[in-house]
Structure formats: C-alpha cells, structure tokens
PDB file of C-alpha atoms in Angstrom:
ATOM      1  CA  MET A  28      79.141  75.817 125.259  1.00 52.00           C
ATOM      2  CA  ASN A  29      77.718  73.101 124.966  1.00 53.00           C
ATOM      3  CA  ARG A  30      77.998  72.951 121.663  1.00 53.00           C
ATOM      4  CA  LEU A  31      81.093  73.745 122.072  1.00 46.00           C
ATOM      5  CA  TRP A  32      82.246  70.887 124.272  1.00 45.00           C
ATOM      6  CA  LYS A  33      80.162  68.597 122.836  1.00 44.00           C
ATOM      7  CA  ARG A  34      82.050  69.369 118.813  1.00 48.00           C
ATOM      8  CA  VAL A  35      85.632  68.527 121.727  1.00 39.00           C
ATOM      9  CA  GLU A  36      84.049  64.870 122.652  1.00 42.00           C
ATOM     10  CA  ILE A  37      83.451  64.012 119.078  1.00 39.00           C
ATOM     11  CA  MET A  38      87.158  65.621 117.849  1.00 42.00           C
ATOM     12  CA  ALA A  39      88.139  63.063 120.813  1.00 38.00           C
ATOM     13  CA  LEU A  40      86.113  60.027 120.725  1.00 37.00           C
ATOM     14  CA  ARG A  41      86.945  60.060 116.284  1.00 44.00           C
ATOM     15  CA  THR A  42      90.665  60.332 118.093  1.00 45.00           C
ATOM     16  CA  LYS A  43      90.377  56.698 120.167  1.00 41.00           C
ATOM     17  CA  ILE A  44      88.299  55.494 117.168  1.00 45.00           C
ATOM     18  CA  ASP A  45      91.303  56.186 114.417  1.00 54.00           C
ATOM     19  CA  SER A  46      94.167  54.805 117.167  1.00 60.00           C
ATOM     20  CA  TYR A  47      92.360  51.734 118.108  1.00 69.00           C
ATOM     21  CA  ASP A  48      93.075  51.559 114.265  1.00 78.00           C
ATOM     22  CA  THR A  49      96.172  51.962 114.034  1.00 79.00           C
ATOM     23  CA  GLY A  50      97.002  50.320 116.622  1.00 80.00           C
ATOM     24  CA  MET A  51      94.293  46.753 115.276  1.00 83.00           C
ATOM     25  CA  ASN A  52      96.348  47.098 111.371  1.00 83.00           C
ATOM     26  CA  ARG A  53      99.955  47.981 113.141  1.00 86.00           C
ATOM     27  CA  VAL A  54     100.231  44.629 114.060  1.00 87.00           C
ATOM     28  CA  CYS A  55      98.516  42.362 111.091  1.00 87.00           C
ATOM     29  CA  ASP A  56     101.478  44.136 109.692  1.00 88.00           C
ATOM     30  CA  TYR A  57     103.727  43.194 112.472  1.00 90.00           C
ATOM     31  CA  ILE A  58     102.317  39.343 111.650  1.00 92.00           C
ATOM     32  CA  TYR A  59     102.189  40.153 107.636  1.00 89.00           C
ATOM     33  CA  GLU A  60     105.399  40.507 108.030  1.00 90.00           C
ATOM     34  CA  ASN A  61     106.615  37.536 110.979  1.00 92.00           C
ATOM     35  CA  LEU A  62     105.200  35.172 110.337  1.00 92.00           C
ATOM     36  CA  ASP A  63     108.255  32.745 110.979  1.00 91.00           C
ATOM     37  CA  GLU A  64     108.389  33.911 114.669  1.00 91.00           C
ATOM     38  CA  ASP A  65     106.663  32.502 117.427  1.00 88.00           C
ATOM     39  CA  LEU A  66     104.241  35.720 117.829  1.00 90.00           C
ATOM     40  CA  SER A  67     102.958  35.762 121.618  1.00 88.00           C
ATOM     41  CA  VAL A  68     100.277  37.520 123.151  1.00 86.00           C
ATOM     42  CA  GLU A  69     102.571  39.788 125.516  1.00 87.00           C
ATOM     43  CA  HIS A  70     103.939  40.911 122.968  1.00 87.00           C
ATOM     44  CA  LEU A  71     101.479  40.930 120.434  1.00 90.00           C
ATOM     45  CA  SER A  72      99.016  42.831 122.310  1.00 86.00           C
ATOM     46  CA  GLN A  73     102.474  45.240 123.141  1.00 84.00           C
ATOM     47  CA  PHE A  74     102.459  45.950 119.537  1.00 83.00           C
ATOM     48  CA  ALA A  75      99.845  47.254 119.050  1.00 80.00           C
ATOM     49  CA  GLY A  76      99.437  49.189 122.742  1.00 81.00           C
ATOM     50  CA  PHE A  77      96.731  47.451 124.699  1.00 82.00           C
ATOM     51  CA  SER A  78      96.608  45.250 126.969  1.00 80.00           C
ATOM     52  CA  LYS A  79      97.424  42.008 127.343  1.00 79.00           C
ATOM     53  CA  TYR A  80      94.614  40.117 129.567  1.00 79.00           C
ATOM     54  CA  HIS A  81      92.096  42.154 126.453  1.00 77.00           C
ATOM     55  CA  PHE A  82      93.832  41.588 123.596  1.00 84.00           C
ATOM     56  CA  HIS A  83      93.097  38.725 122.361  1.00 80.00           C
ATOM     57  CA  ARG A  84      88.921  39.515 123.158  1.00 81.00           C
ATOM     58  CA  GLN A  85      89.479  42.805 121.907  1.00 84.00           C
ATOM     59  CA  PHE A  86      91.598  41.168 117.945  1.00 86.00           C
ATOM     60  CA  SER A  87      88.142  38.864 118.557  1.00 84.00           C
ATOM     61  CA  ASP A  88      85.137  41.061 118.555  1.00 81.00           C
ATOM     62  CA  TYR A  89      87.368  43.787 116.482  1.00 84.00           C
ATOM     63  CA  PHE A  90      87.456  41.035 113.241  1.00 84.00           C
ATOM     64  CA  GLY A  91      85.288  38.492 113.821  1.00 84.00           C
ATOM     65  CA  VAL A  92      87.952  35.479 114.501  1.00 86.00           C
ATOM     66  CA  GLY A  93      90.911  34.777 117.327  1.00 88.00           C
ATOM     67  CA  ILE A  94      94.420  35.797 117.858  1.00 89.00           C
ATOM     68  CA  PHE A  95      96.332  32.499 117.818  1.00 91.00           C
ATOM     69  CA  ARG A  96      93.593  31.247 115.054  1.00 92.00           C
ATOM     70  CA  TYR A  97      94.679  34.478 112.383  1.00 93.00           C
ATOM     71  CA  ILE A  98      97.856  33.911 112.713  1.00 94.00           C
ATOM     72  CA  GLN A  99      97.067  30.080 112.210  1.00 95.00           C
ATOM     73  CA  LEU A 100      94.989  31.293 109.627  1.00 95.00           C
ATOM     74  CA  LEU A 101      97.849  33.184 107.985  1.00 95.00           C
ATOM     75  CA  ARG A 102      99.917  30.764 107.891  1.00 96.00           C
ATOM     76  CA  LEU A 103      97.253  27.867 106.485  1.00 97.00           C
ATOM     77  CA  LYS A 104      97.206  29.948 103.588  1.00 97.00           C
ATOM     78  CA  ARG A 105     100.512  29.430 102.934  1.00 96.00           C
ATOM     79  CA  ALA A 106     101.442  25.929 103.009  1.00 98.00           C
ATOM     80  CA  SER A 107      98.277  25.681 100.920  1.00 98.00           C
ATOM     81  CA  TYR A 108     100.080  27.604  97.974  1.00 97.00           C
ATOM     82  CA  ARG A 109     102.033  25.204  98.294  1.00 97.00           C
ATOM     83  CA  LEU A 110     100.027  22.461  97.825  1.00 97.00           C
ATOM     84  CA  TYR A 111      99.028  22.899  95.088  1.00 97.00           C
ATOM     85  CA  PHE A 112     101.338  24.890  93.060  1.00 96.00           C
ATOM     86  CA  ASN A 113     104.349  23.293  94.507  1.00 94.00           C
ATOM     87  CA  PRO A 114     103.751  19.616  93.940  1.00 92.00           C
ATOM     88  CA  ASP A 115     107.320  18.309  94.247  1.00 93.00           C
ATOM     89  CA  ALA A 116     108.090  20.038  97.306  1.00 95.00           C
ATOM     90  CA  LYS A 117     107.378  17.523 100.585  1.00 96.00           C
ATOM     91  CA  ILE A 118     104.021  18.086 102.454  1.00 96.00           C
ATOM     92  CA  ILE A 119     106.528  17.384 106.138  1.00 96.00           C
ATOM     93  CA  ASP A 120     108.777  20.443 104.732  1.00 97.00           C
ATOM     94  CA  ILE A 121     105.227  22.485 104.586  1.00 97.00           C
ATOM     95  CA  ALA A 122     104.092  21.046 107.648  1.00 97.00           C
ATOM     96  CA  LEU A 123     107.074  22.279 109.759  1.00 96.00           C
ATOM     97  CA  ASP A 124     107.271  25.570 107.510  1.00 95.00           C
ATOM     98  CA  ALA A 125     103.566  26.401 109.208  1.00 95.00           C
ATOM     99  CA  LYS A 126     105.472  26.054 112.238  1.00 94.00           C
ATOM    100  CA  PHE A 127     103.788  22.631 113.189  1.00 95.00           C
ATOM    101  CA  ASP A 128     105.913  20.497 114.934  1.00 92.00           C
ATOM    102  CA  TYR A 129     104.245  17.062 113.220  1.00 93.00           C
ATOM    103  CA  PRO A 130     102.920  16.349 109.606  1.00 93.00           C
ATOM    104  CA  GLU A 131      99.980  14.456 111.982  1.00 96.00           C
ATOM    105  CA  SER A 132      99.172  17.177 113.638  1.00 96.00           C
ATOM    106  CA  PHE A 133      99.722  20.014 110.453  1.00 97.00           C
ATOM    107  CA  SER A 134      97.269  17.253 108.529  1.00 97.00           C
ATOM    108  CA  ARG A 135      94.419  17.744 110.990  1.00 97.00           C
ATOM    109  CA  ALA A 136      94.540  20.741 111.289  1.00 97.00           C
ATOM    110  CA  PHE A 137      94.626  21.350 108.435  1.00 97.00           C
ATOM    111  CA  LYS A 138      91.724  19.260 107.632  1.00 97.00           C
ATOM    112  CA  LYS A 139      89.557  21.098 110.635  1.00 96.00           C
ATOM    113  CA  ALA A 140      90.843  24.548 108.657  1.00 96.00           C
ATOM    114  CA  PHE A 141      89.068  23.551 104.564  1.00 96.00           C
ATOM    115  CA  ASP A 142      87.571  19.726 105.631  1.00 96.00           C
ATOM    116  CA  GLN A 143      90.887  18.202 102.817  1.00 97.00           C
ATOM    117  CA  SER A 144      93.889  16.567 104.036  1.00 97.00           C
ATOM    118  CA  PRO A 145      96.641  17.603 102.930  1.00 98.00           C
ATOM    119  CA  SER A 146      96.731  15.655 100.081  1.00 97.00           C
ATOM    120  CA  GLU A 147      93.591  15.689  98.693  1.00 97.00           C
ATOM    121  CA  PHE A 148      93.592  19.502  98.636  1.00 97.00           C
ATOM    122  CA  ARG A 149      96.920  18.815  96.300  1.00 97.00           C
ATOM    123  CA  ARG A 150      95.100  16.635  94.294  1.00 95.00           C
ATOM    124  CA  GLN A 151      91.953  19.058  93.850  1.00 95.00           C
ATOM    125  CA  ALA A 152      91.795  21.500  95.698  1.00 96.00           C
ATOM    126  CA  HIS A 153      88.221  23.002  97.384  1.00 96.00           C
ATOM    127  CA  TRP A 154      88.536  26.648  96.601  1.00 96.00           C
ATOM    128  CA  VAL A 155      85.349  28.599  96.877  1.00 93.00           C
ATOM    129  CA  SER A 156      84.999  27.020 100.605  1.00 93.00           C
ATOM    130  CA  TRP A 157      88.174  27.135 100.762  1.00 96.00           C
ATOM    131  CA  ASN A 158      88.262  31.507 100.302  1.00 92.00           C
ATOM    132  CA  GLU A 159      85.616  31.286 102.536  1.00 90.00           C
ATOM    133  CA  LYS A 160      87.979  30.362 105.110  1.00 90.00           C
ATOM    134  CA  TYR A 161      89.437  33.739 105.227  1.00 88.00           C
ATOM    135  CA  GLN A 162      86.654  36.447 104.358  1.00 81.00           C
ATOM    136  CA  PHE A 163      87.089  37.146 108.102  1.00 69.00           C
ATOM    137  CA  GLY A 164      87.540  41.160 109.253  1.00 58.00           C
ATOM    138  CA  GLY A 165      85.538  42.409 106.573  1.00 46.00           C
ATOM    139  CA  SER A 166      85.725  46.238 105.955  1.00 42.00           C
ATOM    140  CA  LYS A 167      88.559  47.320 108.807  1.00 47.00           C
ATOM    141  CA  MET A 168      91.222  45.441 107.532  1.00 48.00           C
ATOM    142  CA  ASP A 169      90.900  47.442 104.876  1.00 48.00           C
ATOM    143  CA  LYS A 170      91.360  50.938 106.466  1.00 47.00           C
ATOM    144  CA  LYS A 171      94.700  50.979 105.901  1.00 49.00           C
ATOM    145  CA  HIS A 172      94.932  49.872 102.534  1.00 46.00           C
ATOM    146  CA  GLN A 173      91.656  51.952 101.177  1.00 50.00           C
ATOM    147  CA  ALA A 174      94.618  55.227 103.256  1.00 49.00           C
ATOM    148  CA  GLU A 175      97.261  53.940 100.845  1.00 48.00           C
ATOM    149  CA  HIS A 176      96.146  54.733  97.862  1.00 45.00           C
ATOM    150  CA  LEU A 177      95.417  58.131  98.748  1.00 51.00           C
ATOM    151  CA  GLU A 178     100.200  58.318  98.927  1.00 58.00           C
ATOM    152  CA  ALA A 179     100.383  55.913  95.840  1.00 76.00           C
ATOM    153  CA  ARG A 180     101.570  57.488  92.408  1.00 91.00           C
ATOM    154  CA  VAL A 181      99.982  57.780  89.603  1.00 96.00           C
ATOM    155  CA  ASP A 182     102.976  57.251  86.445  1.00 97.00           C
ATOM    156  CA  ILE A 183     102.452  56.857  82.637  1.00 98.00           C
ATOM    157  CA  VAL A 184     103.672  55.028  80.414  1.00 98.00           C
ATOM    158  CA  ASN A 185     104.356  54.263  76.549  1.00 98.00           C
ATOM    159  CA  PHE A 186     104.041  49.999  77.125  1.00 98.00           C
ATOM    160  CA  THR A 187     105.706  48.197  74.525  1.00 98.00           C
ATOM    161  CA  GLU A 188     103.678  45.177  72.395  1.00 98.00           C
ATOM    162  CA  THR A 189     103.585  42.093  74.248  1.00 98.00           C
ATOM    163  CA  LYS A 190     102.701  38.992  72.711  1.00 98.00           C
ATOM    164  CA  ILE A 191     101.203  36.464  75.469  1.00 99.00           C
ATOM    165  CA  ALA A 192     100.161  33.180  75.801  1.00 99.00           C
ATOM    166  CA  VAL A 193      96.716  32.656  77.491  1.00 99.00           C
ATOM    167  CA  PHE A 194      94.645  31.017  79.684  1.00 99.00           C
ATOM    168  CA  GLU A 195      90.944  31.755  79.559  1.00 98.00           C
ATOM    169  CA  HIS A 196      89.391  31.700  82.733  1.00 98.00           C
ATOM    170  CA  ARG A 197      85.123  32.405  83.407  1.00 97.00           C
ATOM    171  CA  GLY A 198      83.979  31.346  86.164  1.00 96.00           C
ATOM    172  CA  ALA A 199      84.311  32.467  90.219  1.00 95.00           C
ATOM    173  CA  PRO A 200      86.234  34.345  90.948  1.00 95.00           C
ATOM    174  CA  GLU A 201      87.200  32.133  93.469  1.00 94.00           C
ATOM    175  CA  LEU A 202      88.795  29.416  91.234  1.00 96.00           C
ATOM    176  CA  VAL A 203      91.064  31.456  89.239  1.00 97.00           C
ATOM    177  CA  ASN A 204      93.726  29.664  91.175  1.00 97.00           C
ATOM    178  CA  GLU A 205      92.580  26.735  89.552  1.00 97.00           C
ATOM    179  CA  SER A 206      92.958  27.510  86.374  1.00 97.00           C
ATOM    180  CA  ALA A 207      96.606  29.362  87.257  1.00 98.00           C
ATOM    181  CA  GLY A 208      97.627  26.436  88.389  1.00 96.00           C
ATOM    182  CA  LYS A 209      96.838  24.606  85.074  1.00 97.00           C
ATOM    183  CA  PHE A 210      98.648  27.483  83.423  1.00 98.00           C
ATOM    184  CA  ILE A 211     101.800  26.339  85.493  1.00 97.00           C
ATOM    185  CA  LYS A 212     101.487  23.366  85.126  1.00 96.00           C
ATOM    186  CA  TRP A 213     101.296  24.473  80.945  1.00 97.00           C
ATOM    187  CA  ARG A 214     104.381  26.564  81.154  1.00 97.00           C
ATOM    188  CA  LYS A 215     106.552  23.669  83.348  1.00 95.00           C
ATOM    189  CA  GLN A 216     105.650  21.208  80.745  1.00 95.00           C
ATOM    190  CA  THR A 217     106.572  23.463  77.258  1.00 96.00           C
ATOM    191  CA  GLY A 218     109.176  26.211  79.198  1.00 95.00           C
ATOM    192  CA  LEU A 219     107.395  27.945  76.204  1.00 95.00           C
ATOM    193  CA  SER A 220     107.232  31.230  78.742  1.00 95.00           C
ATOM    194  CA  PRO A 221     108.770  30.521  81.531  1.00 93.00           C
ATOM    195  CA  VAL A 222     108.307  32.041  84.659  1.00 92.00           C
ATOM    196  CA  ALA A 223     112.689  33.077  85.262  1.00 91.00           C
ATOM    197  CA  LYS A 224     113.208  34.986  81.999  1.00 94.00           C
ATOM    198  CA  SER A 225     109.306  35.995  80.341  1.00 97.00           C
ATOM    199  CA  GLN A 226     106.663  37.930  81.830  1.00 98.00           C
ATOM    200  CA  THR A 227     103.113  36.794  84.464  1.00 99.00           C
ATOM    201  CA  PHE A 228      99.763  38.423  83.681  1.00 99.00           C
ATOM    202  CA  GLY A 229      96.149  38.416  85.047  1.00 98.00           C
ATOM    203  CA  LEU A 230      93.457  41.018  81.859  1.00 98.00           C
ATOM    204  CA  ILE A 231      90.549  41.983  83.711  1.00 95.00           C
ATOM    205  CA  TYR A 232      87.320  42.367  82.627  1.00 94.00           C
ATOM    206  CA  GLU A 233      85.104  43.269  84.722  1.00 89.00           C
ATOM    207  CA  ASP A 234      84.415  44.027  88.246  1.00 89.00           C
ATOM    208  CA  PRO A 235      83.810  40.267  90.090  1.00 89.00           C
ATOM    209  CA  LYS A 236      81.678  42.019  92.474  1.00 85.00           C
ATOM    210  CA  SER A 237      79.627  43.995  89.350  1.00 86.00           C
ATOM    211  CA  VAL A 238      78.830  40.210  87.364  1.00 89.00           C
ATOM    212  CA  PRO A 239      77.070  36.984  87.799  1.00 92.00           C
ATOM    213  CA  ALA A 240      79.868  34.388  89.540  1.00 90.00           C
ATOM    214  CA  ASP A 241      79.773  32.227  86.557  1.00 91.00           C
ATOM    215  CA  LYS A 242      79.817  35.261  84.027  1.00 92.00           C
ATOM    216  CA  PHE A 243      83.485  36.736  85.522  1.00 95.00           C
ATOM    217  CA  ARG A 244      86.548  36.649  82.786  1.00 97.00           C
ATOM    218  CA  PHE A 245      90.306  36.575  83.701  1.00 98.00           C
ATOM    219  CA  ASP A 246      92.763  35.935  81.668  1.00 98.00           C
ATOM    220  CA  ILE A 247      96.210  34.723  83.438  1.00 99.00           C
ATOM    221  CA  ALA A 248      98.567  35.081  81.092  1.00 99.00           C
ATOM    222  CA  GLY A 249     103.017  34.935  80.080  1.00 99.00           C
ATOM    223  CA  SER A 250     104.710  37.024  77.194  1.00 98.00           C
ATOM    224  CA  VAL A 251     105.745  34.329  74.716  1.00 98.00           C
ATOM    225  CA  LEU A 252     109.188  35.093  71.370  1.00 96.00           C
ATOM    226  CA  HIS A 253     106.601  32.850  68.992  1.00 95.00           C
ATOM    227  CA  GLU A 254     103.748  32.018  68.741  1.00 96.00           C
ATOM    228  CA  VAL A 255     102.228  28.642  71.044  1.00 97.00           C
ATOM    229  CA  PRO A 256     100.935  26.319  68.525  1.00 96.00           C
ATOM    230  CA  ASP A 257      97.845  24.399  69.121  1.00 96.00           C
ATOM    231  CA  ASN A 258      97.558  22.680  72.419  1.00 96.00           C
ATOM    232  CA  ALA A 259      94.957  20.309  74.852  1.00 96.00           C
ATOM    233  CA  SER A 260      95.954  22.881  77.670  1.00 96.00           C
ATOM    234  CA  GLY A 261      93.222  25.593  76.406  1.00 97.00           C
ATOM    235  CA  ILE A 262      96.351  27.890  75.972  1.00 98.00           C
ATOM    236  CA  ILE A 263      95.940  30.164  72.701  1.00 98.00           C
ATOM    237  CA  ASN A 264      97.390  33.213  71.804  1.00 98.00           C
ATOM    238  CA  LYS A 265      96.935  37.400  72.537  1.00 98.00           C
ATOM    239  CA  THR A 266      98.260  40.403  72.305  1.00 98.00           C
ATOM    240  CA  ILE A 267      98.854  43.234  74.273  1.00 98.00           C
ATOM    241  CA  PRO A 268      98.906  46.038  72.490  1.00 98.00           C
ATOM    242  CA  ALA A 269     101.538  49.162  72.546  1.00 98.00           C
ATOM    243  CA  GLY A 270      99.874  52.693  74.211  1.00 98.00           C
ATOM    244  CA  ARG A 271      99.888  54.921  76.546  1.00 98.00           C
ATOM    245  CA  CYS A 272      99.365  53.160  80.359  1.00 98.00           C
ATOM    246  CA  ALA A 273      98.350  54.936  83.208  1.00 98.00           C
ATOM    247  CA  VAL A 274     100.037  52.603  85.227  1.00 98.00           C
ATOM    248  CA  ILE A 275     100.136  52.250  89.484  1.00 97.00           C
ATOM    249  CA  ARG A 276     101.912  50.008  91.894  1.00 96.00           C
ATOM    250  CA  HIS A 277     100.614  48.057  94.230  1.00 96.00           C
ATOM    251  CA  LEU A 278     102.433  45.961  97.166  1.00 94.00           C
ATOM    252  CA  GLY A 279     101.140  43.706  99.471  1.00 92.00           C
ATOM    253  CA  SER A 280      98.814  41.112  99.223  1.00 92.00           C
ATOM    254  CA  HIS A 281      96.684  40.368  95.949  1.00 93.00           C
ATOM    255  CA  GLU A 282      93.409  41.049  97.690  1.00 88.00           C
ATOM    256  CA  GLY A 283      93.704  44.704  97.542  1.00 88.00           C
ATOM    257  CA  LEU A 284      94.170  45.066  94.418  1.00 93.00           C
ATOM    258  CA  ASP A 285      90.473  46.197  93.363  1.00 90.00           C
ATOM    259  CA  THR A 286      91.414  49.797  96.407  1.00 90.00           C
ATOM    260  CA  LYS A 287      94.095  50.731  93.964  1.00 93.00           C
ATOM    261  CA  ILE A 288      91.914  50.044  91.327  1.00 93.00           C
ATOM    262  CA  HIS A 289      88.463  51.870  91.979  1.00 90.00           C
ATOM    263  CA  TYR A 290      90.547  55.041  92.477  1.00 92.00           C
ATOM    264  CA  LEU A 291      93.145  54.907  89.599  1.00 94.00           C
ATOM    265  CA  TYR A 292      88.829  54.141  87.893  1.00 92.00           C
ATOM    266  CA  GLY A 293      87.044  56.332  90.523  1.00 89.00           C
ATOM    267  CA  GLN A 294      89.425  59.600  91.064  1.00 90.00           C
ATOM    268  CA  TRP A 295      93.203  59.346  89.511  1.00 94.00           C
ATOM    269  CA  LEU A 296      91.116  58.477  86.263  1.00 94.00           C
ATOM    270  CA  PRO A 297      88.256  62.013  86.332  1.00 92.00           C
ATOM    271  CA  GLU A 298      91.155  64.419  87.738  1.00 92.00           C
ATOM    272  CA  SER A 299      93.854  63.821  85.278  1.00 93.00           C
ATOM    273  CA  GLY A 300      91.745  64.856  82.059  1.00 92.00           C
ATOM    274  CA  GLU A 301      92.941  61.784  80.502  1.00 94.00           C
ATOM    275  CA  SER A 302      90.450  59.612  78.495  1.00 94.00           C
ATOM    276  CA  LEU A 303      90.588  55.558  78.293  1.00 95.00           C
ATOM    277  CA  ARG A 304      92.102  53.252  75.587  1.00 95.00           C
ATOM    278  CA  ASP A 305      89.883  50.699  73.990  1.00 94.00           C
ATOM    279  CA  PHE A 306      92.142  47.604  75.964  1.00 96.00           C
ATOM    280  CA  HIS A 307      91.570  46.111  79.766  1.00 94.00           C
ATOM    281  CA  CYS A 308      92.442  46.839  82.622  1.00 97.00           C
ATOM    282  CA  PHE A 309      96.472  44.765  83.210  1.00 98.00           C
ATOM    283  CA  PHE A 310      98.573  43.356  86.431  1.00 99.00           C
ATOM    284  CA  HIS A 311     101.853  43.222  85.864  1.00 99.00           C
ATOM    285  CA  TYR A 312     102.590  40.894  88.703  1.00 98.00           C
ATOM    286  CA  GLN A 313     106.499  41.542  90.220  1.00 98.00           C
ATOM    287  CA  ASN A 314     106.918  38.548  91.952  1.00 97.00           C
ATOM    288  CA  PHE A 315     104.931  35.439  93.170  1.00 96.00           C
ATOM    289  CA  PHE A 316     103.240  33.591  96.458  1.00 95.00           C
ATOM    290  CA  PRO A 317     104.363  32.433  98.181  1.00 93.00           C
ATOM    291  CA  GLU A 318     108.019  32.472  96.436  1.00 94.00           C
ATOM    292  CA  VAL A 319     107.935  35.543  98.666  1.00 94.00           C
ATOM    293  CA  ALA A 320     105.499  36.608 101.792  1.00 92.00           C
ATOM    294  CA  GLU A 321     102.539  38.342 101.352  1.00 93.00           C
ATOM    295  CA  HIS A 322     104.040  41.964 102.441  1.00 91.00           C
ATOM    296  CA  GLU A 323     106.118  41.781 100.236  1.00 94.00           C
ATOM    297  CA  LEU A 324     104.587  40.879  96.747  1.00 96.00           C
ATOM    298  CA  ILE A 325     104.850  44.094  93.696  1.00 97.00           C
ATOM    299  CA  THR A 326     102.047  43.874  91.498  1.00 98.00           C
ATOM    300  CA  ASP A 327     102.239  46.958  88.518  1.00 98.00           C
ATOM    301  CA  ILE A 328      98.350  48.027  87.447  1.00 98.00           C
ATOM    302  CA  TYR A 329      98.113  49.438  83.961  1.00 98.00           C
ATOM    303  CA  LEU A 330      95.068  51.217  82.485  1.00 97.00           C
ATOM    304  CA  PRO A 331      95.203  51.767  78.650  1.00 97.00           C
ATOM    305  CA  LEU A 332      95.154  55.534  77.548  1.00 97.00           C
ATOM    306  CA  VAL A 333      94.503  57.303  74.598  1.00 96.00           C
TER     307      VAL A 333
END
C-alpha cells in the first residue's frame, strides 16, 4: 500500500511540474507573439495561470531573468537587428517600435544592456557580448521545442541543382550576424542575388557545440542565375547539387534549429532506413527577422540523401 501511495504521489508531482512548465512556456510564447502590446504582470500571470502576487518571482526563478527585463531584452533584440541590418532606419523610429517614448531613454537602455550606444552598435556590433545577454533560461526554455519536433513532418523531396553566391563565415558562431551583414551589403550593392527574387540559404558544416569556435564553418548564400565575377567582398561561387533530400520545417526562432537537426540525425534517420549523401545539411530561409516577428520565422532544413 505504501508503495502504491508513493507511486501516486510521484505521478501527482510530475503532473504538477508539467503543468508549471506548460504555464511558463505559454506565457513566453504569448510575449513573443505580442511584443508590441502592453504586457502587464496582471495580464501575463492570468494567462499563465499563476497568482499575480508571486508571478514575478516565479518567472525570475524559472528563467533566471525578471519578467520586465525579459520583455525589454526581446524588444532590444529586435531593435538590434534593425539597427545593424537596416542602416537607413532612423534610430528614433527604432526606439518607438521598441516601446520607448523617447530616443534618449532607448539609448540609455541599449547602452546599459550591451555596453554600446545604438550608433556604436550600428557601426561595429560586438556580437559575442551581445549574444551572452540572451543565454537566460537554459534548457527550460527549450522544453517546448524539444517536444515539438516529435510531431514535425519529414518529407523526402528532389532538390534541384542551385547555383549560389557564398560568403564563407569562419570563426565563432556568435559572429555569424557580422558575416551576414557583409553578405547583405553585397547583395544590395550588386543586385546579383536580390532578396525578393532569390533564395537564401545557410550551409552548416559541423555542430557549433562540437568544434572550437575558431574552427566553426558556416556558408551564407543566395541563389544566382549566373556565376558571380571576382570581387573585393569575399563572395565566391558554389553549387548545391541536385538530389534527394529529407526536409523538415522549423517554425520560430533560429535558436531552435538545432533541436530539429538533432531529431533528423538522431531519430528520423536511423528509423527511416535512408543513407546520407556526401553533402552538408543546409537551411532554406523563407523569411527574415526583423521583417517578421521571431515566432513567424519559417526555415526549411534539408538533409541530403542517397
């Protein structure tokens, strides 16, 4: 009888923990999807199913960052991308979009968060230290994404050979955005791989967690109709070969891509009976942040098969 009650108690505890995790993940999703709205503790705690009197402390203990700081950092993340990748955007407009009433208050908050003013960040972003600000939450914030991949559909398609213009990123994963900025600048200046009419790819050579930072390799690419001439921007020609590929769609932040990749390699591939072809895993980006909100991002992950 004692063993039975013990088992019941354990099951009840697991149910309670799952409910707690679900509530926290629900409120995070809600924040992502409503960054432009007024997000009060009262409303968020009610949405999550927690008491408003304890929610701030619960959120902080769970994710390692306070609720208002979390919201502000997400808004500043979007602002950072607009500053760096949209050089023509006015700082005052970016500040207002980030829910600041005055550009001065935006500049102070940005400087406090990243040790750079908005203007300094636009000129030369310190991406490594910037990325460190977004390491809060750890594995707890990934629980929902870890569960999502179990329901993801994997299709097998015939990929058409595609010529690509490539900027080869070599070095720390945290500096990929710096390389992306150089590729975007080349695209805009030359018009040889226009974003609106071309496809955008990322070719990943290894797991960033399995190699030293200086050994990480990632190609940022755009489709082209003709080979790119020699240039001073470091853009070279490559080809994604034709062939069978397993493809899985990822919805949301690019930070969750590794979960889908691990699922493809670790679960789907052994169970499918398929064999890998001698080409790298690659991404096809269907849209871009901050043109769309992070939760609206669509990325197709391709795994080349024999």
